[in-house]
CSV table of C-alpha atoms in Angstrom, one decimal:
chain,number,residue,atom,x,y,z
A,170,MET,CA,-11.3,25.3,-8.2
A,171,PRO,CA,-8.9,22.7,-9.6
A,172,ASP,CA,-5.2,23.3,-9.1
A,173,ASN,CA,-2.9,24.0,-12.0
A,174,GLU,CA,-2.2,20.8,-14.0
A,175,LEU,CA,1.4,21.9,-14.5
A,176,ASN,CA,1.8,22.8,-10.8
A,177,PRO,CA,-0.4,20.4,-8.9
A,178,VAL,CA,-0.7,19.7,-5.2
A,179,VAL,CA,-0.7,15.9,-5.1
A,180,GLY,CA,-2.1,13.4,-2.6
A,181,ILE,CA,-0.1,10.3,-2.0
A,182,ASP,CA,-1.0,7.0,-0.3
A,183,LEU,CA,2.3,5.4,0.7
A,184,GLY,CA,0.8,2.0,1.4
A,185,THR,CA,2.3,-1.1,3.0
A,186,THR,CA,1.5,-3.2,-0.1
A,187,PHE,CA,0.4,-0.7,-2.8
A,188,SER,CA,1.0,3.1,-3.3
A,189,CYS,CA,-0.8,5.7,-5.4
A,190,ILE,CA,-0.6,9.3,-6.4
A,191,ALA,CA,-3.5,11.6,-7.3
A,192,ARG,CA,-4.6,15.2,-7.8
A,193,TRP,CA,-7.9,17.1,-7.2
A,194,THR,CA,-9.5,18.0,-10.6
A,195,GLY,CA,-12.1,20.4,-9.2
A,196,ASP,CA,-14.9,17.9,-8.5
A,197,ARG,CA,-13.2,14.7,-7.7
A,198,PRO,CA,-9.8,13.1,-7.0
A,199,GLU,CA,-8.1,11.5,-9.9
A,200,ALA,CA,-5.3,9.0,-9.6
A,201,TYR,CA,-2.5,9.4,-12.1
A,202,ARG,CA,-2.0,6.5,-14.5
A,203,LEU,CA,1.6,5.4,-14.0
A,204,SER,CA,4.3,4.3,-16.5
A,205,ASP,CA,3.1,0.7,-16.5
A,206,GLY,CA,-0.5,1.7,-17.2
A,207,SER,CA,-1.8,1.1,-13.7
A,208,GLN,CA,-3.0,3.6,-11.0
A,209,THR,CA,-1.3,1.7,-8.1
A,210,VAL,CA,2.2,0.4,-7.7
A,211,PRO,CA,3.2,-2.5,-5.5
A,212,SER,CA,5.3,-1.1,-2.6
A,213,ILE,CA,8.2,-3.4,-3.4
A,214,VAL,CA,11.8,-2.4,-4.1
A,215,TYR,CA,14.4,-4.5,-5.9
A,216,ILE,CA,18.0,-3.4,-6.2
A,217,GLN,CA,19.6,-4.5,-9.5
A,218,GLU,CA,23.3,-5.5,-9.9
A,219,SER,CA,24.0,-2.0,-11.2
A,220,GLY,CA,22.6,-0.5,-7.9
A,221,THR,CA,19.6,0.9,-9.7
A,222,PRO,CA,16.3,0.2,-8.0
A,223,LEU,CA,13.2,-1.3,-9.5
A,224,VAL,CA,9.9,-0.5,-8.0
A,225,GLY,CA,6.5,-2.1,-8.4
A,226,ARG,CA,5.5,-4.9,-10.7
A,227,PHE,CA,9.0,-5.5,-12.1
A,228,ALA,CA,10.3,-5.6,-8.5
A,229,ARG,CA,7.6,-8.2,-7.6
A,230,GLN,CA,8.8,-10.4,-10.5
A,231,ARG,CA,12.4,-10.1,-9.3
A,232,LEU,CA,11.3,-10.9,-5.7
A,233,ILE,CA,10.3,-14.4,-6.9
A,234,ILE,CA,13.6,-15.0,-8.5
A,235,ASP,CA,16.0,-13.1,-6.2
A,236,PRO,CA,14.3,-12.4,-2.9
A,237,GLU,CA,17.6,-11.7,-1.2
A,238,ASN,CA,17.8,-8.3,-3.0
A,239,ALA,CA,14.1,-7.2,-2.7
A,240,VAL,CA,12.1,-5.6,0.1
A,241,GLU,CA,8.3,-5.5,0.7
A,242,LYS,CA,6.2,-4.1,3.5
A,243,ALA,CA,8.9,-1.6,4.7
A,244,LYS,CA,6.2,0.6,6.1
A,245,ARG,CA,5.7,-1.9,9.0
A,246,TYR,CA,9.1,-1.0,10.3
A,247,MET,CA,8.8,2.8,10.3
A,248,ASP,CA,9.0,2.7,14.2
A,249,ASP,CA,12.1,0.6,14.3
A,250,ASP,CA,15.3,2.6,14.8
A,251,ASN,CA,17.5,-0.4,14.2
A,252,LYS,CA,15.9,-2.0,11.1
A,253,LYS,CA,18.1,-2.4,8.1
A,254,PHE,CA,17.6,-4.2,4.8
A,255,THR,CA,20.9,-5.4,3.2
A,256,LEU,CA,20.5,-5.4,-0.6
A,257,ARG,CA,23.5,-6.0,-2.8
A,258,GLY,CA,25.7,-5.6,0.3
A,259,LYS,CA,24.4,-2.1,1.1
A,260,PRO,CA,22.2,-1.2,4.1
A,261,TYR,CA,18.8,0.5,3.5
A,262,THR,CA,16.5,1.8,6.2
A,263,PRO,CA,12.7,1.8,6.0
A,264,VAL,CA,12.9,5.5,5.2
A,265,ASP,CA,15.3,4.8,2.3
A,266,ILE,CA,13.0,2.2,0.9
A,267,SER,CA,9.9,4.4,1.3
A,268,ALA,CA,11.8,7.3,-0.4
A,269,ILE,CA,12.6,5.0,-3.4
A,270,ILE,CA,8.9,4.2,-3.8
A,271,LEU,CA,8.0,7.9,-3.6
A,272,GLU,CA,10.7,8.8,-6.1
A,273,ARG,CA,9.0,6.3,-8.5
A,274,LEU,CA,5.6,7.9,-8.1
A,275,LYS,CA,7.1,11.4,-8.5
A,276,GLY,CA,9.2,10.5,-11.5
A,277,ASP,CA,6.3,8.8,-13.3
A,278,VAL,CA,4.2,11.9,-13.0
A,279,GLU,CA,7.0,14.2,-14.1
A,280,LYS,CA,7.6,12.0,-17.2
A,281,MET,CA,4.0,12.8,-18.4
A,282,PHE,CA,5.1,16.3,-19.3
A,283,PRO,CA,7.8,17.5,-21.7
A,284,SER,CA,10.8,19.1,-20.1
A,285,THR,CA,9.8,22.4,-21.7
A,286,ALA,CA,6.3,22.4,-20.1
A,287,GLY,CA,7.6,23.9,-16.8
A,288,PHE,CA,6.0,21.1,-14.7
A,289,GLU,CA,6.7,21.4,-11.0
A,290,PHE,CA,4.9,20.0,-7.9
A,291,ALA,CA,3.3,22.8,-5.9
A,292,GLY,CA,3.1,20.5,-2.9
A,293,ALA,CA,2.3,17.0,-1.6
A,294,ILE,CA,0.0,15.7,1.1
A,295,ILE,CA,0.9,12.2,2.3
A,296,THR,CA,-1.5,10.0,4.2
A,297,HIS,CA,-0.6,7.7,7.1
A,298,PRO,CA,-2.5,5.3,9.4
A,299,GLN,CA,-4.5,7.1,12.2
A,300,TYR,CA,-2.5,5.3,15.0
A,301,PHE,CA,0.9,6.2,13.6
A,302,LYS,CA,3.0,7.8,16.4
A,303,TYR,CA,5.2,10.8,16.0
A,304,PRO,CA,8.4,8.8,15.0
A,305,GLN,CA,6.5,7.0,12.3
A,306,ILE,CA,5.0,10.2,11.0
A,307,ALA,CA,8.3,12.0,11.1
A,308,ARG,CA,10.0,9.2,9.2
A,309,THR,CA,7.3,9.3,6.5
A,310,GLN,CA,8.0,13.0,6.1
A,311,GLU,CA,11.7,12.3,6.0
A,312,ALA,CA,11.2,9.8,3.2
A,313,ALA,CA,9.1,12.3,1.2
A,314,GLU,CA,11.8,15.0,1.6
A,315,GLN,CA,14.5,12.5,0.6
A,316,ALA,CA,12.4,11.8,-2.5
A,317,GLY,CA,12.4,15.6,-3.3
A,318,LEU,CA,8.7,16.1,-2.7
A,319,PRO,CA,7.6,19.5,-1.2
A,320,VAL,CA,5.5,18.3,1.7
A,321,ILE,CA,2.6,20.5,2.8
A,322,ARG,CA,1.4,18.2,5.5
A,323,LEU,CA,0.9,14.6,6.5
A,324,LEU,CA,-2.7,13.5,7.0
A,325,ALA,CA,-4.3,10.5,8.8
A,326,GLU,CA,-5.9,8.2,6.3
A,327,PRO,CA,-9.3,8.0,7.9
A,328,VAL,CA,-9.4,11.8,8.2
A,329,ALA,CA,-8.6,12.0,4.4
A,330,ALA,CA,-11.5,9.6,3.8
A,331,ALA,CA,-13.8,11.7,6.0
A,332,LEU,CA,-12.8,14.9,4.2
A,333,ASP,CA,-13.7,13.3,0.9
A,334,TYR,CA,-17.0,12.2,2.3
A,335,GLY,CA,-17.8,15.5,4.0
A,336,PHE,CA,-17.0,17.7,1.0
A,337,SER,CA,-19.0,15.4,-1.4
A,338,GLN,CA,-22.0,15.3,0.9
A,339,TYR,CA,-22.1,18.8,2.3
A,340,GLN,CA,-20.8,21.0,-0.4
A,341,GLY,CA,-23.4,23.7,-1.1
A,342,LEU,CA,-25.6,22.5,1.7
A,343,ASP,CA,-27.0,25.5,3.6
A,344,GLU,CA,-28.6,23.7,6.5
A,345,GLU,CA,-27.0,22.8,9.8
A,346,ARG,CA,-26.3,19.1,10.3
A,347,ARG,CA,-24.1,16.8,12.3
A,348,GLU,CA,-23.5,13.1,12.0
A,349,LYS,CA,-21.1,10.4,13.2
A,350,ILE,CA,-19.3,8.2,10.7
A,351,LEU,CA,-17.1,5.2,11.0
A,352,VAL,CA,-14.1,4.7,8.7
A,353,PHE,CA,-13.0,1.1,8.5
A,354,ASP,CA,-9.7,0.8,6.8
A,355,LEU,CA,-8.3,-2.7,6.3
A,356,GLY,CA,-5.3,-2.3,4.1
A,357,GLY,CA,-2.6,-4.7,2.9
A,358,GLY,CA,-0.4,-4.4,6.0
A,359,THR,CA,-2.3,-2.2,8.5
A,360,PHE,CA,-5.7,-1.9,9.9
A,361,ASP,CA,-7.5,0.9,11.7
A,362,VAL,CA,-11.0,2.0,12.6
A,363,THR,CA,-11.9,5.6,13.3
A,364,VAL,CA,-15.1,7.2,14.5
A,365,LEU,CA,-15.5,10.9,13.4
A,366,GLU,CA,-18.1,13.6,13.8
A,367,VAL,CA,-18.9,15.8,10.8
A,368,ILE,CA,-20.5,19.1,11.7
A,369,ASN,CA,-21.9,21.4,9.0
A,370,GLU,CA,-22.7,24.9,10.2
A,371,LEU,CA,-23.1,28.2,8.5
A,372,ASN,CA,-19.9,28.8,6.5
A,373,SER,CA,-18.0,26.0,8.2
A,374,LEU,CA,-17.5,22.3,8.0
A,375,THR,CA,-15.8,20.7,11.0
A,376,PHE,CA,-14.4,17.2,11.4
A,377,ARG,CA,-13.7,15.8,14.9
A,378,VAL,CA,-12.0,12.5,15.6
A,379,LEU,CA,-13.8,10.8,18.5
A,380,ALA,CA,-12.1,7.4,18.8
A,381,VAL,CA,-9.5,5.3,17.0
A,382,GLY,CA,-8.3,1.8,17.2
A,383,GLY,CA,-6.1,-0.4,15.0
A,384,ASP,CA,-3.2,-2.8,14.5
A,385,ASP,CA,-0.2,-1.9,12.6
A,386,MET,CA,0.7,-5.6,12.0
A,387,LEU,CA,-2.6,-6.8,10.6
A,388,GLY,CA,-3.7,-6.6,7.0
A,389,GLY,CA,-4.3,-8.5,3.8
A,390,THR,CA,-0.7,-9.7,3.8
A,391,ASN,CA,-1.6,-11.7,6.9
A,392,PHE,CA,-4.4,-13.4,5.0
A,393,ASP,CA,-2.0,-14.3,2.3
A,394,GLU,CA,0.4,-15.8,4.8
A,395,ALA,CA,-2.4,-17.8,6.4
A,396,PHE,CA,-3.5,-19.0,3.0
A,397,ALA,CA,0.1,-20.1,2.1
A,398,SER,CA,0.6,-21.9,5.4
A,399,TRP,CA,-2.6,-23.8,4.9
A,400,ALA,CA,-1.6,-24.8,1.3
A,401,LEU,CA,1.7,-26.2,2.5
A,402,LYS,CA,0.2,-28.1,5.5
A,403,GLU,CA,-2.8,-29.4,3.6
A,404,HIS,CA,-0.6,-30.9,0.9
A,405,ASN,CA,2.2,-32.2,3.2
A,406,ILE,CA,4.9,-29.9,1.7
A,407,SER,CA,7.8,-28.9,3.9
A,408,LEU,CA,10.4,-26.3,3.1
A,409,ASP,CA,12.5,-27.1,6.2
A,410,ALA,CA,15.0,-29.3,4.4
A,411,VAL,CA,15.9,-26.8,1.6
A,412,ASP,CA,18.5,-24.1,1.9
A,413,LYS,CA,17.5,-20.5,2.7
A,414,VAL,CA,17.7,-19.1,-0.8
A,415,SER,CA,15.6,-22.0,-2.3
A,416,ARG,CA,13.1,-21.6,0.6
A,417,ASP,CA,12.8,-17.9,0.0
A,418,ARG,CA,12.2,-18.4,-3.7
A,419,SER,CA,9.6,-21.1,-3.1
A,420,MET,CA,7.8,-18.9,-0.6
A,421,ALA,CA,7.9,-16.0,-3.1
A,422,LYS,CA,6.4,-18.2,-5.8
A,423,LEU,CA,3.8,-19.5,-3.4
A,424,MET,CA,2.8,-16.0,-2.2
A,425,ASP,CA,2.4,-14.8,-5.7
A,426,ALA,CA,0.1,-17.7,-6.4
A,427,VAL,CA,-2.0,-17.2,-3.3
A,428,ILE,CA,-2.4,-13.5,-3.9
A,429,GLU,CA,-3.7,-14.2,-7.4
A,430,ALA,CA,-6.1,-16.9,-6.1
A,431,LYS,CA,-7.3,-14.6,-3.3
A,432,ILE,CA,-8.2,-11.9,-5.9
A,433,GLN,CA,-10.0,-14.5,-8.1
A,434,LEU,CA,-12.0,-15.7,-5.1
A,435,SER,CA,-13.5,-12.2,-4.9
A,436,THR,CA,-15.6,-13.1,-7.9
A,437,LEU,CA,-15.4,-16.9,-8.3
A,438,GLU,CA,-16.6,-19.6,-5.9
A,439,GLU,CA,-13.7,-21.9,-6.6
A,440,VAL,CA,-10.1,-21.5,-8.0
A,441,TYR,CA,-7.1,-23.7,-8.7
A,442,LEU,CA,-3.9,-22.9,-6.7
A,443,ALA,CA,-1.0,-24.2,-8.7
A,444,VAL,CA,2.8,-23.8,-8.0
A,445,PRO,CA,5.0,-26.1,-10.2
A,446,SER,CA,8.2,-27.4,-8.6
A,447,ILE,CA,7.6,-25.7,-5.3
A,448,VAL,CA,10.3,-28.0,-4.0
A,449,ALA,CA,12.3,-30.5,-6.1
A,450,GLY,CA,9.9,-33.2,-7.4
A,451,GLN,CA,6.8,-31.7,-5.7
A,452,HIS,CA,4.1,-29.6,-7.3
A,453,LEU,CA,1.4,-27.8,-5.4
A,454,ASP,CA,-1.9,-28.3,-7.2
A,455,ALA,CA,-5.1,-27.6,-5.2
A,456,GLU,CA,-8.7,-26.6,-5.6
A,457,VAL,CA,-9.8,-24.0,-3.1
A,458,THR,CA,-13.3,-22.7,-2.5
A,459,ARG,CA,-14.3,-19.3,-1.2
A,460,GLU,CA,-15.8,-20.9,1.8
A,461,GLN,CA,-12.5,-22.7,2.6
A,462,PHE,CA,-10.6,-19.4,2.1
A,463,ASN,CA,-12.9,-17.6,4.6
A,464,GLU,CA,-12.3,-20.4,7.1
A,465,ILE,CA,-8.5,-20.2,6.6
A,466,ILE,CA,-8.4,-16.4,7.3
């Protein structure tokens, strides 16, 4: 049975680089289309001069111009008690940044319904990497509560994937069966591999986690950084002599370009990587093949 559209239980992927919110329609999960028309939002927060936060694509654009007041990849610091991001002179913790992202997701869904419709979240299930330890899980829940979400539970990402697989494969199956599956989850900022056993018996479907492994500091963002470092070295461009603000802006422009080039190389064999005026009087203009990119990463 689907949940009530006006009182949904939502599933949220609070990602290191992208986040998403969805609901179960009765036969499949369906991601909400957010206010900018997309189904995912970059997990980037920018604080404007007024103190109002921007989240997502607009924040990514501001990151290039004013990196001092933007934060990305906050999820990587959920286990750091002392981590603070200073934006517009005000300190923010990883929990604060995560809460702002969750507020954006929550607010976008609420805006889809008129105020008279009586829309209200019945609950939220938020996923986290399998290897997250208790402090990281607890802080994820704290961020959700700070965002005003009624948390039902937090669920490990590979278990969520296994549940989706199990219900789609075994729903209505009246024979006993068991199998082992491997969930390989290489995200933007984290990586984990999980082996699970799925057991279908009469009137019960059981999921058992057998083994986990991972690295909370490895993901697509590391590929981006390796790509950017290669581009600078290959074209003899140094940012050492420029001031910190200019260096941060140059790196933000470069990272934006390498991410776009990386995406294009998923379908093209060769792309141009171009960043005008990466430093005064120097442009970065390079051809990169998919083979080169694979070697770089």
